[in-house]
XYZ file of N, CA, C and O in Angstrom:
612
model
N -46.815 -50.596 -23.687
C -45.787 -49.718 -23.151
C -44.812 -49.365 -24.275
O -44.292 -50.153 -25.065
N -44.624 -47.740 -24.190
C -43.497 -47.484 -25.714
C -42.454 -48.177 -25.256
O -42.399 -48.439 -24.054
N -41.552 -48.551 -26.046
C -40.269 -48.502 -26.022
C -38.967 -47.236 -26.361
O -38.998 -46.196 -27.019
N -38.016 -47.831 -25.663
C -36.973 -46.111 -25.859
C -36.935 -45.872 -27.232
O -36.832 -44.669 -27.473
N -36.970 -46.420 -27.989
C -36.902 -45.704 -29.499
C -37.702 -45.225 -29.677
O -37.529 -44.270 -30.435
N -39.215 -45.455 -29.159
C -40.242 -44.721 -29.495
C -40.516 -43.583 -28.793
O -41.129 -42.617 -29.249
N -40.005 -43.695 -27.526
C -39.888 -42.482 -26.278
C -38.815 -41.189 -27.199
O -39.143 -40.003 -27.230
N -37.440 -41.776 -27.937
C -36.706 -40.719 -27.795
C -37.155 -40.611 -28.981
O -36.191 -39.876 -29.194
N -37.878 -40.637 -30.318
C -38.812 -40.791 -31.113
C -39.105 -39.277 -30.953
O -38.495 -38.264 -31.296
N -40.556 -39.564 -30.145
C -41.579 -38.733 -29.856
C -40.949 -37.763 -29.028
O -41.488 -36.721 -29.402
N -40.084 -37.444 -28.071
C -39.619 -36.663 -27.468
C -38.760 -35.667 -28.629
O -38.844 -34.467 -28.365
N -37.968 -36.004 -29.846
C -37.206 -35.234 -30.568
C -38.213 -34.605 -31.607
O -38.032 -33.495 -32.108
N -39.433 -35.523 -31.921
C -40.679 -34.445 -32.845
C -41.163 -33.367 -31.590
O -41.482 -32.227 -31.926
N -41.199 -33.660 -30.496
C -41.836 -32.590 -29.552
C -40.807 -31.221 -29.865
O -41.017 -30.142 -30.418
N -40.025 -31.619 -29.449
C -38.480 -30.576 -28.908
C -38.624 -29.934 -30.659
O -38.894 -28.733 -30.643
N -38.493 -30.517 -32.080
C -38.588 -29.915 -32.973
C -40.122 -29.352 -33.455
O -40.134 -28.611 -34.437
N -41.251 -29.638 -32.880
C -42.242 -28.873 -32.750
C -41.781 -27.893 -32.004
O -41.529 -26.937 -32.738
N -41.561 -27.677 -30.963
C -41.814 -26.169 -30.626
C -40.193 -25.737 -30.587
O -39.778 -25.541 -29.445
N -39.349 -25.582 -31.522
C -38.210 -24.915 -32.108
C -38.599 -24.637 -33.733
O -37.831 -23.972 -34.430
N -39.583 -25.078 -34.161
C -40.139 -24.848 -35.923
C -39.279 -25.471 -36.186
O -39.224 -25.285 -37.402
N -38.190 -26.386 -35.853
C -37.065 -26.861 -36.872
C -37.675 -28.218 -37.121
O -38.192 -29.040 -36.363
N -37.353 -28.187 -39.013
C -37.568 -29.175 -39.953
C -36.694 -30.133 -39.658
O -35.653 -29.777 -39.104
N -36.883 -31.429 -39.926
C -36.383 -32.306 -39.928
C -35.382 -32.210 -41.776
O -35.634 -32.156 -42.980
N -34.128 -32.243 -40.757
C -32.980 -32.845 -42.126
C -33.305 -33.645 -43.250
O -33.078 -33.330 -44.418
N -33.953 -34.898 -42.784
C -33.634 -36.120 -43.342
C -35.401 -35.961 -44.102
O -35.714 -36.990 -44.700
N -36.273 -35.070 -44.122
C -37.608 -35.119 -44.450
C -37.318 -34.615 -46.433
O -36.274 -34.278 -46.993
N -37.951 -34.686 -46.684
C -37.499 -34.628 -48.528
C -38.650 -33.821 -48.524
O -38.665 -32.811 -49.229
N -39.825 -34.191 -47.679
C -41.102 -33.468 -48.519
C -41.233 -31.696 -48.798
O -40.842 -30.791 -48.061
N -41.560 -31.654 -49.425
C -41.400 -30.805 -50.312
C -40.195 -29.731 -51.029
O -40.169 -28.597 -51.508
N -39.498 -30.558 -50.840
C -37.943 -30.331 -51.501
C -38.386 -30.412 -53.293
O -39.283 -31.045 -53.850
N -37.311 -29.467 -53.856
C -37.502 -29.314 -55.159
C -36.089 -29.628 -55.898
O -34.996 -29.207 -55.520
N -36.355 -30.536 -57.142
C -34.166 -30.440 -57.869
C -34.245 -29.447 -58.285
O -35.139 -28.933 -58.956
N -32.913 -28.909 -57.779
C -32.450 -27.311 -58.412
C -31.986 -27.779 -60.073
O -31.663 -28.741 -60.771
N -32.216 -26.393 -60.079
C -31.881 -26.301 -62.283
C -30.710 -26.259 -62.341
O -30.056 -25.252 -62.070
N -30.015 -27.857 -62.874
C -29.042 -28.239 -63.066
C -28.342 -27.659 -64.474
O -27.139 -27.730 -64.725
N -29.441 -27.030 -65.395
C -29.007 -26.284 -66.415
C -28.435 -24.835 -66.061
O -27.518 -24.279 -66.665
N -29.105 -24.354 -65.031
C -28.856 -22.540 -64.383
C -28.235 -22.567 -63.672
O -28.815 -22.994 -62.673
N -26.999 -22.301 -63.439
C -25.916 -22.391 -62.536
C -26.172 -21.017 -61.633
O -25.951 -20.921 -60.426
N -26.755 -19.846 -62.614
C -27.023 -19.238 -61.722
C -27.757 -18.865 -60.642
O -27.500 -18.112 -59.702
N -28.840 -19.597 -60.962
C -30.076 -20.272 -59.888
C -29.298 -20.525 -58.790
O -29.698 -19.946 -57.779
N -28.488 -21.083 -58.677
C -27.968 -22.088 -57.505
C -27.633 -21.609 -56.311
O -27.780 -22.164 -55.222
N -27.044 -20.255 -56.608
C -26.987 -18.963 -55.253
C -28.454 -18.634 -54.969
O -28.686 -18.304 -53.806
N -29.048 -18.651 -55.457
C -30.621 -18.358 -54.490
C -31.003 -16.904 -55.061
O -31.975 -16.713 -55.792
N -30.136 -15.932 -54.644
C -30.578 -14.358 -54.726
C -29.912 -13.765 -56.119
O -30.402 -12.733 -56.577
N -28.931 -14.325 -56.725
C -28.582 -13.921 -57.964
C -26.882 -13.241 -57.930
O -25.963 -13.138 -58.742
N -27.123 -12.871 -56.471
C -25.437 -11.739 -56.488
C -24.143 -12.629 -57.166
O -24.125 -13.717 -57.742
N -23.077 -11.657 -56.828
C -21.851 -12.639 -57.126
C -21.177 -13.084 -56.282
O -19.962 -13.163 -56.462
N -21.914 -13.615 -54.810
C -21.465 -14.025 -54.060
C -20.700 -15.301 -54.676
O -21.034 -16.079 -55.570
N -19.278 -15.213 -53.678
C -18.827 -16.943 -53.831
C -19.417 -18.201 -54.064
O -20.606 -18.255 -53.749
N -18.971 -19.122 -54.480
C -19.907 -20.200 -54.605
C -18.624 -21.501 -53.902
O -18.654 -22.723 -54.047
N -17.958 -20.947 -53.411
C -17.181 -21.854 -52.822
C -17.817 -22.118 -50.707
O -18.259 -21.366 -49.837
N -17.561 -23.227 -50.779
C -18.109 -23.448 -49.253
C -17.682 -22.494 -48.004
O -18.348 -21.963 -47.116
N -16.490 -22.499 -48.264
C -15.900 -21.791 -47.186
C -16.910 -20.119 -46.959
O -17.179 -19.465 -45.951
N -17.237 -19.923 -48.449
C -18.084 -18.532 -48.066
C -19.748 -18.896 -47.738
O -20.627 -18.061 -47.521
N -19.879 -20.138 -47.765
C -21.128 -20.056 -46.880
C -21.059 -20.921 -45.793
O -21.893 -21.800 -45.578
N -19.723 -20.609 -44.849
C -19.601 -20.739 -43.792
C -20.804 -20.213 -42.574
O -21.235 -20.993 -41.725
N -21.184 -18.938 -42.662
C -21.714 -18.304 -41.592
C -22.895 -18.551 -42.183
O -23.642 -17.747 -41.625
N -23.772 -19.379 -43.247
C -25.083 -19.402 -43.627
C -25.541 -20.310 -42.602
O -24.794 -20.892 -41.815
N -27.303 -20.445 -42.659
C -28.358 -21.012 -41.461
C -27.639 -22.667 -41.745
O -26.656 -22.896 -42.450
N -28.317 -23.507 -41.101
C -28.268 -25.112 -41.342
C -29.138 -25.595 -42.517
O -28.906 -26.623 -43.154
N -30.576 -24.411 -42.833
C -31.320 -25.184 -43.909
C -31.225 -24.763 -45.126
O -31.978 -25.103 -46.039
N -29.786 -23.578 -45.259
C -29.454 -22.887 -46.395
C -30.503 -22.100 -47.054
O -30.138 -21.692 -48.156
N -31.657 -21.772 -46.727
C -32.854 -20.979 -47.544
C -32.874 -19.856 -46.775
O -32.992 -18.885 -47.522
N -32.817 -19.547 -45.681
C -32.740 -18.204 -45.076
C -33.917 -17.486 -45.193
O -33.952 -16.268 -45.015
N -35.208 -18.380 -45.576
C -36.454 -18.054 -45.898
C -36.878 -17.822 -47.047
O -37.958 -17.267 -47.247
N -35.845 -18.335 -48.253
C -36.524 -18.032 -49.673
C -37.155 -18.879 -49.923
O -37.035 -19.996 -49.421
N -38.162 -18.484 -50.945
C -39.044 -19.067 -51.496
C -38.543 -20.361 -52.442
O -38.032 -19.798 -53.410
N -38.469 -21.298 -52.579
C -37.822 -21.935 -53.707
C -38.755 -21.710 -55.245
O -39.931 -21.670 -55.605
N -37.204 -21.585 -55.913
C -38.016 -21.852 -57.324
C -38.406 -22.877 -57.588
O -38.079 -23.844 -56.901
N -39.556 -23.056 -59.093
C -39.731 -24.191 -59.341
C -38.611 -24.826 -60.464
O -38.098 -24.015 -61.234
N -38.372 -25.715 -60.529
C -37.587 -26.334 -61.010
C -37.878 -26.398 -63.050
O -38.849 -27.060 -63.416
N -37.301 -25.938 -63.782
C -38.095 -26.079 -65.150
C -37.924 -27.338 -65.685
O -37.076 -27.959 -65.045
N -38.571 -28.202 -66.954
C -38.800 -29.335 -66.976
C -37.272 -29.463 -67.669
O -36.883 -28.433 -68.220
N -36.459 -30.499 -67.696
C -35.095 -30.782 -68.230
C -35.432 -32.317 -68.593
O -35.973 -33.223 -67.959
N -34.789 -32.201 -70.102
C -34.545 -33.251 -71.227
C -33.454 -33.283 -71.156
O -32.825 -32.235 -71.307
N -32.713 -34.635 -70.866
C -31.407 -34.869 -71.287
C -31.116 -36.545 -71.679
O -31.867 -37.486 -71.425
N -30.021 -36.583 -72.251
C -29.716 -37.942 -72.478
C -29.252 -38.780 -71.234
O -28.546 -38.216 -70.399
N -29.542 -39.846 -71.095
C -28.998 -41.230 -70.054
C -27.599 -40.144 -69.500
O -27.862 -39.288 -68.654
N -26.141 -40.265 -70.044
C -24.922 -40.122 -70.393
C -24.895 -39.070 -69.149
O -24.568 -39.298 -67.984
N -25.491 -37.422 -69.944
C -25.681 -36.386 -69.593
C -26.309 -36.336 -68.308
O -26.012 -35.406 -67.557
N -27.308 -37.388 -67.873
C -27.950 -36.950 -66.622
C -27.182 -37.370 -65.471
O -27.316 -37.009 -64.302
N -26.212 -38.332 -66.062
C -25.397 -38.900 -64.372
C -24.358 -38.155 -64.008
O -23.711 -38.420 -62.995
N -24.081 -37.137 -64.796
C -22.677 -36.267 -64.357
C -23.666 -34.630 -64.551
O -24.210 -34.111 -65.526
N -23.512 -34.168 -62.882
C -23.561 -32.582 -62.900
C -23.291 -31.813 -63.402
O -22.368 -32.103 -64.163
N -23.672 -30.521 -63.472
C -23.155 -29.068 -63.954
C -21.893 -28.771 -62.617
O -21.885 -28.997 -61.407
N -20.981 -28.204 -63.514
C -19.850 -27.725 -62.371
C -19.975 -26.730 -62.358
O -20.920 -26.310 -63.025
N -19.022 -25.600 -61.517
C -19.188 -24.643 -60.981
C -18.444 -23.427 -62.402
O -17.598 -23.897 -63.163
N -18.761 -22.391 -62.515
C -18.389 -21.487 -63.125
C -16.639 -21.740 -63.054
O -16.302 -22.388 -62.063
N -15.354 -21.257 -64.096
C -14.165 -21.298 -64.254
C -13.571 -22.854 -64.225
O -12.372 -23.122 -64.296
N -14.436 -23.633 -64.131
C -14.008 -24.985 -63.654
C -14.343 -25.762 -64.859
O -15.460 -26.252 -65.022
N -13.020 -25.918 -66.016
C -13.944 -27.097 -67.393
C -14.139 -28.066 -66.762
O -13.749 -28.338 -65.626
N -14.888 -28.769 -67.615
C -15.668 -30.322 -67.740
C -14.477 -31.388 -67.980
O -14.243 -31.335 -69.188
N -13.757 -32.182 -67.468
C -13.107 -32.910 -67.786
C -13.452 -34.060 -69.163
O -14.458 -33.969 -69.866
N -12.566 -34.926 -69.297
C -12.666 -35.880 -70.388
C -13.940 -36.522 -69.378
O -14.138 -36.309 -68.182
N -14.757 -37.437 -70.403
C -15.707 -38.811 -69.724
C -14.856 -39.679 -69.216
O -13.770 -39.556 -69.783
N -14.846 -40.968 -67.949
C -13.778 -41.184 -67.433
C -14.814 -42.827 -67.005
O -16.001 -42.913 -66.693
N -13.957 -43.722 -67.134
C -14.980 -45.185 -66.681
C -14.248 -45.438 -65.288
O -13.043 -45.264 -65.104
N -15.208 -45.896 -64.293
C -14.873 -45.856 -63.009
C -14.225 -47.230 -62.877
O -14.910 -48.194 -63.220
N -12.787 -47.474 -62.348
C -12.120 -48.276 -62.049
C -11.593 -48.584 -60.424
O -11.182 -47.664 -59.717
N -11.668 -50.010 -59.945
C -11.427 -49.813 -58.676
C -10.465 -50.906 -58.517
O -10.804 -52.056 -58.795
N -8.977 -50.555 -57.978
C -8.044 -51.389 -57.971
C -7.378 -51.387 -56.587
O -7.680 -50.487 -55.803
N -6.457 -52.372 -56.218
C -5.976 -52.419 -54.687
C -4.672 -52.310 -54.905
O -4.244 -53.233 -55.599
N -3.912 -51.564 -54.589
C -2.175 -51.494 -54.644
C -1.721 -51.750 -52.965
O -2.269 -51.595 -51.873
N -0.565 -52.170 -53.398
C 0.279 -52.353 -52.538
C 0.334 -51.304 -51.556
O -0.005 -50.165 -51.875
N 0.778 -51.607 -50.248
C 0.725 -50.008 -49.446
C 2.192 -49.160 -49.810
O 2.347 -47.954 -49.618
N 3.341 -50.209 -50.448
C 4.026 -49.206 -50.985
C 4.224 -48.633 -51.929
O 5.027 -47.703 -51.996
N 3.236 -49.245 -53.285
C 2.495 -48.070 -53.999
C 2.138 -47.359 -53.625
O 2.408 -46.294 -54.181
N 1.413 -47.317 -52.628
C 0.080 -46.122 -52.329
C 1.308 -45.641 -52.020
O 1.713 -45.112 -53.055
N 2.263 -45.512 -51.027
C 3.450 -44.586 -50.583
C 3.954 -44.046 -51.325
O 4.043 -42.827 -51.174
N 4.582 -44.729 -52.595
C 5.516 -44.698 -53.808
C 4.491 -42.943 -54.785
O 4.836 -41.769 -54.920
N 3.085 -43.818 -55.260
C 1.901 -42.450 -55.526
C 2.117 -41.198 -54.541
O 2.643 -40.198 -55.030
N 1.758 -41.187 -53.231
C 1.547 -39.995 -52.640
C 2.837 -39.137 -52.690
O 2.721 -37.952 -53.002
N 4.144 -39.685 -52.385
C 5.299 -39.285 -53.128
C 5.262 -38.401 -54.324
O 5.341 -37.174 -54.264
N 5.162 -38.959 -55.198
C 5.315 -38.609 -56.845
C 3.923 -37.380 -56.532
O 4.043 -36.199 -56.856
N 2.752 -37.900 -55.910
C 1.657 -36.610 -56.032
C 2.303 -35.043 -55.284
O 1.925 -33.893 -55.510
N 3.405 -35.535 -54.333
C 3.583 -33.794 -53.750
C 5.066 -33.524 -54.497
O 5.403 -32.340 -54.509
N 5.912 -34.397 -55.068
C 7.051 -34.066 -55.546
C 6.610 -33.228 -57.112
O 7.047 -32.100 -57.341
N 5.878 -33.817 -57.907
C 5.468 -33.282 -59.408
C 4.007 -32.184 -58.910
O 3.736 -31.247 -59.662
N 3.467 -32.326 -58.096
C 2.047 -31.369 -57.982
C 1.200 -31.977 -58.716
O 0.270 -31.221 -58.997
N 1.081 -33.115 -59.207
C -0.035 -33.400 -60.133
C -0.617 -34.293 -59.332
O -0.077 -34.854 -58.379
N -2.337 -34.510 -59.920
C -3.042 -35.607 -59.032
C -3.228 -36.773 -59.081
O -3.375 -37.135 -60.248
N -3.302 -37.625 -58.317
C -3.113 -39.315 -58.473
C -3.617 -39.972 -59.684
O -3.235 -41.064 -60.103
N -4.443 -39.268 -60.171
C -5.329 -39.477 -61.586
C -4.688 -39.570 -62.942
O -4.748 -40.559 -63.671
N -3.816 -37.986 -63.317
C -2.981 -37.904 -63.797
C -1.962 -38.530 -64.144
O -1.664 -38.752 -65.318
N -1.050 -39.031 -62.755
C 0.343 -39.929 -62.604
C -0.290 -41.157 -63.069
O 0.124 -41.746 -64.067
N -1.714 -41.740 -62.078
C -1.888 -43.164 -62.895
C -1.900 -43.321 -64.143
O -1.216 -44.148 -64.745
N -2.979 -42.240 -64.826
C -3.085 -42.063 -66.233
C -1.697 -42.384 -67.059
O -1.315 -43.266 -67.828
N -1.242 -41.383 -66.574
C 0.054 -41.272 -67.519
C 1.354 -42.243 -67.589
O 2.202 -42.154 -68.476
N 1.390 -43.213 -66.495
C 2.106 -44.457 -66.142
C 1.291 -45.306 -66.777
O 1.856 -46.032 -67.596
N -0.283 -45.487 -66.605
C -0.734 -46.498 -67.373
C -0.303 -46.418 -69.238
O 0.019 -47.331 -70.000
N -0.450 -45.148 -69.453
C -0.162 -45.029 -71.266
C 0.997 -45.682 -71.248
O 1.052 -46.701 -71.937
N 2.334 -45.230 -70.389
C 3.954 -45.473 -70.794
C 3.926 -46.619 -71.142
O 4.262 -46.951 -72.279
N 3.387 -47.734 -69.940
C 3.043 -48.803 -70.091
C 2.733 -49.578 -71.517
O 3.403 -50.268 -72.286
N 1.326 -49.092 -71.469
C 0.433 -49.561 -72.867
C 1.683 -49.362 -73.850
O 2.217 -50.248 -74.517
N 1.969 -48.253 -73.804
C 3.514 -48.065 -75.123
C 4.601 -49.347 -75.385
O 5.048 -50.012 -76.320
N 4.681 -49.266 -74.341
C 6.161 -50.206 -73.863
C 5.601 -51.622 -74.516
O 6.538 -52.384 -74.753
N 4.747 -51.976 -74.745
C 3.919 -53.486 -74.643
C 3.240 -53.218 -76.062
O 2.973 -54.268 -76.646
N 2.905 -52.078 -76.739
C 2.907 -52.122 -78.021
C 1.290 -51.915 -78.198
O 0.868 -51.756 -79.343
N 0.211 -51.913 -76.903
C -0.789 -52.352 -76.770
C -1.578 -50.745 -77.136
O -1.494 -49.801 -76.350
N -2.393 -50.666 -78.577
C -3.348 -49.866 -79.222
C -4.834 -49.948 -78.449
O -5.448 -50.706 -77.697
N -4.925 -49.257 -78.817
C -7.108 -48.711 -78.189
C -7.954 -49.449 -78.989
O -8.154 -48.968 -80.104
N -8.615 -50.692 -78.671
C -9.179 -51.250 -79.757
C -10.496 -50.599 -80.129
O -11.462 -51.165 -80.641
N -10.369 -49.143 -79.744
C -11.700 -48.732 -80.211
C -12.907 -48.361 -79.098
O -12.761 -48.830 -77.970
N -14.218 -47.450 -79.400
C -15.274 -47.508 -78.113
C -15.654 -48.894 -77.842
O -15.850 -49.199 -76.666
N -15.774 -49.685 -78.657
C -16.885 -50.953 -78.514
C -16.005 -52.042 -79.374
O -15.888 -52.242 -80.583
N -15.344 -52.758 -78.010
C -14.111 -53.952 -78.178
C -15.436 -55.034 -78.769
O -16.632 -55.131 -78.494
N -14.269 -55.927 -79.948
C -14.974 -56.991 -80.238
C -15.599 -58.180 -79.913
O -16.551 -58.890 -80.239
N -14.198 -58.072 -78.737
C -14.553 -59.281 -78.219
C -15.304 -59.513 -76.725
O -15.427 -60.593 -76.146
N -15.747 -58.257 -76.291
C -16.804 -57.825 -75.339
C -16.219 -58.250 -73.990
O -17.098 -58.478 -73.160
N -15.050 -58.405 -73.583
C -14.235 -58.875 -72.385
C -14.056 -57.749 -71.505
O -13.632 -56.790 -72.151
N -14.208 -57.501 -70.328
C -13.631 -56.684 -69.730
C -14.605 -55.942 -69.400
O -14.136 -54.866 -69.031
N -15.994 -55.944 -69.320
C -16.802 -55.443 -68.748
C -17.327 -55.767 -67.242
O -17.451 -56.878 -66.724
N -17.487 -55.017 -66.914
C -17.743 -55.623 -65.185
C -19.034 -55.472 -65.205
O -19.705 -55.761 -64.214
């Protein structure tokens, strides 16, 4: 005897058999878009927006029936492959090492403050409080590759 997972299972491949709709979560035959061609990435080439809000009124499977391209072969370094291509007008920021810290909730208050009073982003203010800091304490950059190998997580 099925069980309900297997009932509502088989009942949601039925219902998406006869609607033609693909399953979301299916990969097969999905292709990586050319992370080098930004212009690829609109599909048809125009100068449509590339911001979300303008593909508000697009389908759910975003292809609208195009064909996909094939993807061309891409060489890149380790470094280069874990950070994306951004969007056209938008520079590339500095390289940035991911840090994860817990503040006080009246830090976090004290931050969101300072983020709508100056307009700048939490990134920034930390940044730039962490240098004052480092100043104040006398404390230099020992360089890409510390000697004494501490501080790696």
């Amino acid at each position: 005897m099925p069980t309900f997972a297997e009932k509502a299972r088989q009942a949601q491949q039925e219902k998406r058999s006869g609607q033609g709709e693909k399953d979301p979560a299916d990969l097969s035959g999905s292709q990586e878009p050319d992370w080098d061609n930004p212009d690829s990435w609109g599909g048809d080439g125009s100068d449509a927006s590339d911001s979300a809000s303008g593909n508000a009124g697009d389908s759910a499977d975003g292809n609208d029936g195009q064909a996909p391209e094939p993807a061309a072969p891409v060489t890149r370094t380790p470094k280069a492959a874990s950070r994306t291509a951004r969007r056209r007008g938008r520079p590339r920021g500095p390289d940035r090492e991911a840090l994860t810290v817990r503040v006080l909730p009246a830090t976090n208050r004290m931050l969101t403050v300072a983020v709508e009073e100056t307009g700048l982003n939490p990134q920034t203010i930390v940044e730039e409080a962490m240098q004052a800091h480092f100043r104040r304490l006398k404390i230099q950059d020992p360089g890409p590759e510390s000697a004494s190998g501490e501080g790696a997580a």
